[in-house]
């Protein structure tokens, strides 16, 4: 909910901006994208501003599938709003996905919805870096899998 509240705050500050909500994992027979869009509309955001990606099942797919809306609407600057523990990885994945297949001229900015103490969020853990590398490779089409030798490094 902290991410949606932050999204609402930013949407009010940027009233002409398109909003992309993404998530295809069904909850009670509705996707995350649909539930987020419905919540934003109930809070006063016009439905016409919202593009729903109801297919993505991961952050990598969020990035890959959102590029359609970004390209279609010729977006040059996009703001990624995510939890503090996730935004660094999301930014890296969206950037790498755009390098791979566009839009290549887009700039990504990030807004954090803090979910942990700031001192903790300022540190990049080993598992954070592993997630960034793993998902960055996936965004490039190079899937890596957990295996004994990789887990020991």
GROMACS .gro file of C-alpha atoms in nm:
model
  153
    1UNK     CA    1   0.000   0.000   0.000
    2UNK     CA    2   0.293   0.234   0.060
    3UNK     CA    3   0.386   0.214  -0.308
    4UNK     CA    4   0.031   0.297  -0.420
    5UNK     CA    5   0.011   0.590  -0.179
    6UNK     CA    6   0.341   0.720  -0.317
    7UNK     CA    7   0.210   0.668  -0.673
    8UNK     CA    8  -0.101   0.870  -0.589
    9UNK     CA    9   0.114   1.147  -0.443
   10UNK     CA   10   0.335   1.164  -0.755
   11UNK     CA   11   0.031   1.139  -0.987
   12UNK     CA   12  -0.117   1.448  -0.823
   13UNK     CA   13   0.214   1.636  -0.860
   14UNK     CA   14   0.237   1.540  -1.230
   15UNK     CA   15  -0.126   1.567  -1.349
   16UNK     CA   16  -0.044   1.519  -1.718
   17UNK     CA   17   0.168   1.207  -1.672
   18UNK     CA   18   0.059   0.864  -1.787
   19UNK     CA   19   0.062   0.598  -1.515
   20UNK     CA   20   0.164   0.240  -1.588
   21UNK     CA   21   0.053  -0.018  -1.333
   22UNK     CA   22   0.191  -0.362  -1.384
   23UNK     CA   23   0.129  -0.703  -1.238
   24UNK     CA   24  -0.042  -1.007  -1.374
   25UNK     CA   25  -0.043  -1.231  -1.069
   26UNK     CA   26  -0.414  -1.285  -0.994
   27UNK     CA   27  -0.548  -1.218  -0.645
   28UNK     CA   28  -0.913  -1.311  -0.596
   29UNK     CA   29  -0.945  -1.349  -0.975
   30UNK     CA   30  -0.812  -0.996  -1.043
   31UNK     CA   31  -0.461  -0.903  -1.147
   32UNK     CA   32  -0.236  -0.674  -0.947
   33UNK     CA   33  -0.244  -0.425  -1.236
   34UNK     CA   34  -0.624  -0.412  -1.232
   35UNK     CA   35  -0.644  -0.383  -0.854
   36UNK     CA   36  -0.392  -0.096  -0.855
   37UNK     CA   37  -0.571   0.083  -1.138
   38UNK     CA   38  -0.908   0.048  -0.962
   39UNK     CA   39  -0.760   0.186  -0.639
   40UNK     CA   40  -0.610   0.487  -0.817
   41UNK     CA   41  -0.941   0.558  -0.996
   42UNK     CA   42  -1.126   0.543  -0.661
   43UNK     CA   43  -0.876   0.799  -0.531
   44UNK     CA   44  -0.959   1.039  -0.816
   45UNK     CA   45  -0.709   0.955  -1.090
   46UNK     CA   46  -0.882   0.947  -1.432
   47UNK     CA   47  -0.882   0.597  -1.582
   48UNK     CA   48  -0.759   0.744  -1.914
   49UNK     CA   49  -0.423   0.822  -1.749
   50UNK     CA   50  -0.367   0.461  -1.648
   51UNK     CA   51  -0.216   0.188  -1.866
   52UNK     CA   52  -0.257  -0.159  -1.720
   53UNK     CA   53  -0.013  -0.441  -1.783
   54UNK     CA   54  -0.201  -0.743  -1.655
   55UNK     CA   55   0.044  -1.008  -1.775
   56UNK     CA   56   0.376  -0.951  -1.598
   57UNK     CA   57   0.464  -1.205  -1.330
   58UNK     CA   58   0.801  -1.062  -1.227
   59UNK     CA   59   0.999  -0.740  -1.225
   60UNK     CA   60   1.173  -0.850  -1.545
   61UNK     CA   61   0.837  -0.894  -1.717
   62UNK     CA   62   0.719  -0.562  -1.567
   63UNK     CA   63   1.006  -0.393  -1.750
   64UNK     CA   64   0.971  -0.588  -2.074
   65UNK     CA   65   0.593  -0.548  -2.100
   66UNK     CA   66   0.580  -0.182  -1.987
   67UNK     CA   67   0.806  -0.081  -2.274
   68UNK     CA   68   0.509  -0.124  -2.509
   69UNK     CA   69   0.318   0.159  -2.339
   70UNK     CA   70   0.628   0.374  -2.307
   71UNK     CA   71   0.705   0.338  -2.678
   72UNK     CA   72   0.344   0.378  -2.792
   73UNK     CA   73   0.308   0.705  -2.602
   74UNK     CA   74   0.660   0.826  -2.693
   75UNK     CA   75   0.757   0.864  -2.329
   76UNK     CA   76   1.106   1.011  -2.286
   77UNK     CA   77   1.117   1.020  -1.906
   78UNK     CA   78   0.958   0.759  -1.680
   79UNK     CA   79   0.940   0.753  -1.303
   80UNK     CA   80   0.969   0.414  -1.138
   81UNK     CA   81   0.793   0.409  -0.802
   82UNK     CA   82   0.871   0.111  -0.586
   83UNK     CA   83   0.955   0.009  -0.233
   84UNK     CA   84   1.293   0.112  -0.101
   85UNK     CA   85   1.409  -0.248  -0.091
   86UNK     CA   86   1.313  -0.300  -0.457
   87UNK     CA   87   1.364   0.027  -0.643
   88UNK     CA   88   1.738  -0.018  -0.710
   89UNK     CA   89   1.678  -0.353  -0.882
   90UNK     CA   90   1.374  -0.223  -1.073
   91UNK     CA   91   1.572   0.075  -1.205
   92UNK     CA   92   1.855  -0.150  -1.325
   93UNK     CA   93   1.616  -0.394  -1.494
   94UNK     CA   94   1.414  -0.124  -1.673
   95UNK     CA   95   1.736   0.041  -1.792
   96UNK     CA   96   1.885  -0.285  -1.921
   97UNK     CA   97   1.556  -0.386  -2.088
   98UNK     CA   98   1.550  -0.053  -2.272
   99UNK     CA   99   1.909  -0.096  -2.390
  100UNK     CA  100   1.814  -0.436  -2.528
  101UNK     CA  101   1.505  -0.350  -2.729
  102UNK     CA  102   1.402   0.007  -2.660
  103UNK     CA  103   1.288   0.262  -2.613
  104UNK     CA  104   1.658   0.342  -2.602
  105UNK     CA  105   1.617   0.717  -2.557
  106UNK     CA  106   1.424   0.698  -2.231
  107UNK     CA  107   1.546   0.826  -1.896
  108UNK     CA  108   1.431   0.649  -1.582
  109UNK     CA  109   1.396   0.833  -1.253
  110UNK     CA  110   1.311   0.663  -0.926
  111UNK     CA  111   1.087   0.752  -0.634
  112UNK     CA  112   1.115   0.546  -0.320
  113UNK     CA  113   0.830   0.437  -0.097
  114UNK     CA  114   1.033   0.355   0.216
  115UNK     CA  115   0.960   0.013   0.359
  116UNK     CA  116   1.262  -0.010   0.590
  117UNK     CA  117   1.473   0.234   0.793
  118UNK     CA  118   1.674   0.470   0.571
  119UNK     CA  119   2.008   0.350   0.711
  120UNK     CA  120   1.922  -0.003   0.601
  121UNK     CA  121   1.801   0.107   0.256
  122UNK     CA  122   2.124   0.296   0.187
  123UNK     CA  123   2.324  -0.027   0.196
  124UNK     CA  124   2.334  -0.262  -0.101
  125UNK     CA  125   2.348  -0.618   0.027
  126UNK     CA  126   2.511  -0.911  -0.146
  127UNK     CA  127   2.168  -1.060  -0.218
  128UNK     CA  128   2.052  -0.724  -0.364
  129UNK     CA  129   2.347  -0.729  -0.603
  130UNK     CA  130   2.284  -1.091  -0.696
  131UNK     CA  131   1.922  -1.004  -0.776
  132UNK     CA  132   2.026  -0.707  -0.988
  133UNK     CA  133   2.279  -0.914  -1.184
  134UNK     CA  134   2.046  -1.214  -1.223
  135UNK     CA  135   1.747  -1.009  -1.338
  136UNK     CA  136   1.961  -0.781  -1.554
  137UNK     CA  137   2.079  -1.090  -1.740
  138UNK     CA  138   1.719  -1.213  -1.771
  139UNK     CA  139   1.617  -0.877  -1.920
  140UNK     CA  140   1.885  -0.933  -2.183
  141UNK     CA  141   1.750  -1.281  -2.254
  142UNK     CA  142   2.032  -1.457  -2.070
  143UNK     CA  143   1.864  -1.665  -1.805
  144UNK     CA  144   2.072  -1.778  -1.509
  145UNK     CA  145   1.968  -2.045  -1.268
  146UNK     CA  146   2.067  -2.123  -0.913
  147UNK     CA  147   2.305  -2.413  -0.891
  148UNK     CA  148   2.551  -2.542  -0.635
  149UNK     CA  149   2.864  -2.373  -0.775
  150UNK     CA  150   2.689  -2.038  -0.822
  151UNK     CA  151   2.537  -2.044  -0.474
  152UNK     CA  152   2.879  -2.100  -0.316
  153UNK     CA  153   3.042  -1.792  -0.469
   0.00000   0.00000   0.00000
